[in-house]
Amino acid sequence: MASMEIKRFPDPVLRRKGEDVKSIGKSEKKVLSDMAETMYLKGGVGLAAIQVGIHKNMVVIDIGDGIMKMVNPVILKREGSEVQEEGCLSVPEKCINIKRSKKVVVDYLNEDGQAVRLSAEGLLARVVQHEIDHLFGKLIVDYLSPLKKICNSLTTRRL
Ligand code: NI
């Protein structure tokens, strides 16, 4: 395993859309485990492949319940809404209040290529939405409006 370099805003790489993974082999599994190690090293709770310069639709998440590796995740259903502070490993030392769906249902493939349907709420739902934004080249700074302030925080979780 190896730690990867995380691209930082405003690196244009972060604006490219990811591509769906066609088959999950050794190299995809290696990327997923390197991403997980990188996320843990940086103290994040989520990381998308695009953040390490790989334009594939892969994300890793661990909100404290163990590692989740998601390939080609797609949100099928959303419910409710909630505003919370969010940070991002690619936008260091910044946090922004973002309104997101409270609950989501997401379909993805696990690293063995099996289809998984997950119902997530609270922080997990938020992280899933944040990471899927990355796959579309979207960042937390895109949610800024003149009325919203960027706060500086070292304690906000990085997604
Ligand atoms: Ni992020």
mmCIF file with all atom_site columns, N, CA and C and ligand atoms in Angstrom, residues 46-48 51 86-91 130-131 134 138-140 158-159, ligand 1:
data_model
loop_
_atom_site.group_PDB
_atom_site.id
_atom_site.type_symbol
_atom_site.label_atom_id
_atom_site.label_alt_id
_atom_site.label_comp_id
_atom_site.label_asym_id
_atom_site.label_entity_id
_atom_site.label_seq_id
_atom_site.pdbx_PDB_ins_code
_atom_site.Cartn_x
_atom_site.Cartn_y
_atom_site.Cartn_z
_atom_site.occupancy
_atom_site.B_iso_or_equiv
_atom_site.pdbx_formal_charge
_atom_site.auth_seq_id
_atom_site.auth_comp_id
_atom_site.auth_asym_id
_atom_site.auth_atom_id
_atom_site.pdbx_PDB_model_num
ATOM   1  N  N  . GLY A 1 46  ? -13.793 10.398 3.969  1.00 0.00 ? 46  GLY A N  1
ATOM   2  C  CA . GLY A 1 46  ? -14.153 9.987  2.614  1.00 0.00 ? 46  GLY A CA 1
ATOM   3  C  C  . GLY A 1 46  ? -13.128 10.506 1.630  1.00 0.00 ? 46  GLY A C  1
ATOM   4  N  N  . LEU A 1 47  ? -12.983 9.797  0.501  1.00 0.00 ? 47  LEU A N  1
ATOM   5  C  CA . LEU A 1 47  ? -12.045 10.249 -0.531 1.00 0.00 ? 47  LEU A CA 1
ATOM   6  C  C  . LEU A 1 47  ? -12.524 9.690  -1.875 1.00 0.00 ? 47  LEU A C  1
ATOM   7  N  N  . ALA A 1 48  ? -12.500 10.554 -2.883 1.00 0.00 ? 48  ALA A N  1
ATOM   8  C  CA . ALA A 1 48  ? -12.876 10.126 -4.232 1.00 0.00 ? 48  ALA A CA 1
ATOM   9  C  C  . ALA A 1 48  ? -11.608 9.999  -5.072 1.00 0.00 ? 48  ALA A C  1
ATOM   10 N  N  . GLN A 1 51  ? -9.713  12.909 -6.478 1.00 0.00 ? 51  GLN A N  1
ATOM   11 C  CA . GLN A 1 51  ? -8.879  13.711 -5.579 1.00 0.00 ? 51  GLN A CA 1
ATOM   12 C  C  . GLN A 1 51  ? -7.420  13.280 -5.582 1.00 0.00 ? 51  GLN A C  1
ATOM   13 N  N  . GLU A 1 86  ? -19.200 21.230 6.502  1.00 0.00 ? 86  GLU A N  1
ATOM   14 C  CA . GLU A 1 86  ? -18.443 20.200 5.801  1.00 0.00 ? 86  GLU A CA 1
ATOM   15 C  C  . GLU A 1 86  ? -17.067 20.694 5.443  1.00 0.00 ? 86  GLU A C  1
ATOM   16 N  N  . GLY A 1 87  ? -16.094 19.829 5.548  1.00 0.00 ? 87  GLY A N  1
ATOM   17 C  CA . GLY A 1 87  ? -14.758 20.135 5.060  1.00 0.00 ? 87  GLY A CA 1
ATOM   18 C  C  . GLY A 1 87  ? -14.413 19.173 3.938  1.00 0.00 ? 87  GLY A C  1
ATOM   19 N  N  . CYS A 1 88  ? -13.282 19.403 3.292  1.00 0.00 ? 88  CYS A N  1
ATOM   20 C  CA . CYS A 1 88  ? -12.858 18.534 2.193  1.00 0.00 ? 88  CYS A CA 1
ATOM   21 C  C  . CYS A 1 88  ? -11.333 18.461 2.201  1.00 0.00 ? 88  CYS A C  1
ATOM   22 N  N  . LEU A 1 89  ? -10.812 17.269 1.986  1.00 0.00 ? 89  LEU A N  1
ATOM   23 C  CA . LEU A 1 89  ? -9.345  17.113 1.960  1.00 0.00 ? 89  LEU A CA 1
ATOM   24 C  C  . LEU A 1 89  ? -8.704  17.917 0.828  1.00 0.00 ? 89  LEU A C  1
ATOM   25 N  N  . SER A 1 90  ? -9.475  18.240 -0.210 1.00 0.00 ? 90  SER A N  1
ATOM   26 C  CA . SER A 1 90  ? -8.943  19.012 -1.333 1.00 0.00 ? 90  SER A CA 1
ATOM   27 C  C  . SER A 1 90  ? -9.118  20.522 -1.147 1.00 0.00 ? 90  SER A C  1
ATOM   28 N  N  . VAL A 1 91  ? -9.813  20.905 -0.091 1.00 0.00 ? 91  VAL A N  1
ATOM   29 C  CA . VAL A 1 91  ? -10.013 22.330 0.211  1.00 0.00 ? 91  VAL A CA 1
ATOM   30 C  C  . VAL A 1 91  ? -9.593  22.532 1.672  1.00 0.00 ? 91  VAL A C  1
ATOM   31 N  N  . HIS A 1 130 ? -21.286 14.019 -0.869 1.00 0.00 ? 130 HIS A N  1
ATOM   32 C  CA . HIS A 1 130 ? -20.062 14.807 -1.080 1.00 0.00 ? 130 HIS A CA 1
ATOM   33 C  C  . HIS A 1 130 ? -19.119 14.098 -2.060 1.00 0.00 ? 130 HIS A C  1
ATOM   34 N  N  . GLU A 1 131 ? -18.930 12.793 -1.841 1.00 0.00 ? 131 GLU A N  1
ATOM   35 C  CA . GLU A 1 131 ? -17.997 12.050 -2.707 1.00 0.00 ? 131 GLU A CA 1
ATOM   36 C  C  . GLU A 1 131 ? -18.551 11.925 -4.129 1.00 0.00 ? 131 GLU A C  1
ATOM   37 N  N  . HIS A 1 134 ? -17.776 14.908 -6.082 1.00 0.00 ? 134 HIS A N  1
ATOM   38 C  CA . HIS A 1 134 ? -16.406 14.884 -6.619 1.00 0.00 ? 134 HIS A CA 1
ATOM   39 C  C  . HIS A 1 134 ? -16.371 14.187 -7.980 1.00 0.00 ? 134 HIS A C  1
ATOM   40 N  N  . LYS A 1 138 ? -17.528 18.474 -8.854 1.00 0.00 ? 138 LYS A N  1
ATOM   41 C  CA . LYS A 1 138 ? -18.125 19.511 -8.004 1.00 0.00 ? 138 LYS A CA 1
ATOM   42 C  C  . LYS A 1 138 ? -17.461 19.534 -6.627 1.00 0.00 ? 138 LYS A C  1
ATOM   43 N  N  . LEU A 1 139 ? -17.229 20.747 -6.122 1.00 0.00 ? 139 LEU A N  1
ATOM   44 C  CA . LEU A 1 139 ? -16.535 20.929 -4.843 1.00 0.00 ? 139 LEU A CA 1
ATOM   45 C  C  . LEU A 1 139 ? -17.376 21.741 -3.861 1.00 0.00 ? 139 LEU A C  1
ATOM   46 N  N  . ILE A 1 140 ? -17.011 21.683 -2.590 1.00 0.00 ? 140 ILE A N  1
ATOM   47 C  CA . ILE A 1 140 ? -17.809 22.399 -1.581 1.00 0.00 ? 140 ILE A CA 1
ATOM   48 C  C  . ILE A 1 140 ? -17.852 23.907 -1.845 1.00 0.00 ? 140 ILE A C  1
ATOM   49 N  N  . ARG A 1 158 ? -13.329 16.054 7.332  1.00 0.00 ? 158 ARG A N  1
ATOM   50 C  CA . ARG A 1 158 ? -12.921 16.224 5.927  1.00 0.00 ? 158 ARG A CA 1
ATOM   51 C  C  . ARG A 1 158 ? -13.423 15.047 5.099  1.00 0.00 ? 158 ARG A C  1
ATOM   52 N  N  . LEU A 1 159 ? -14.111 15.396 4.025  1.00 0.00 ? 159 LEU A N  1
ATOM   53 C  CA . LEU A 1 159 ? -14.799 14.379 3.244  1.00 0.00 ? 159 LEU A CA 1
ATOM   54 C  C  . LEU A 1 159 ? -14.119 14.204 1.884  1.00 0.00 ? 159 LEU A C  1
HETATM 55 NI NI . NI  B 2 .   ? -14.014 16.208 -0.573 1.00 0.00 ? 1   NI  B NI 1
#
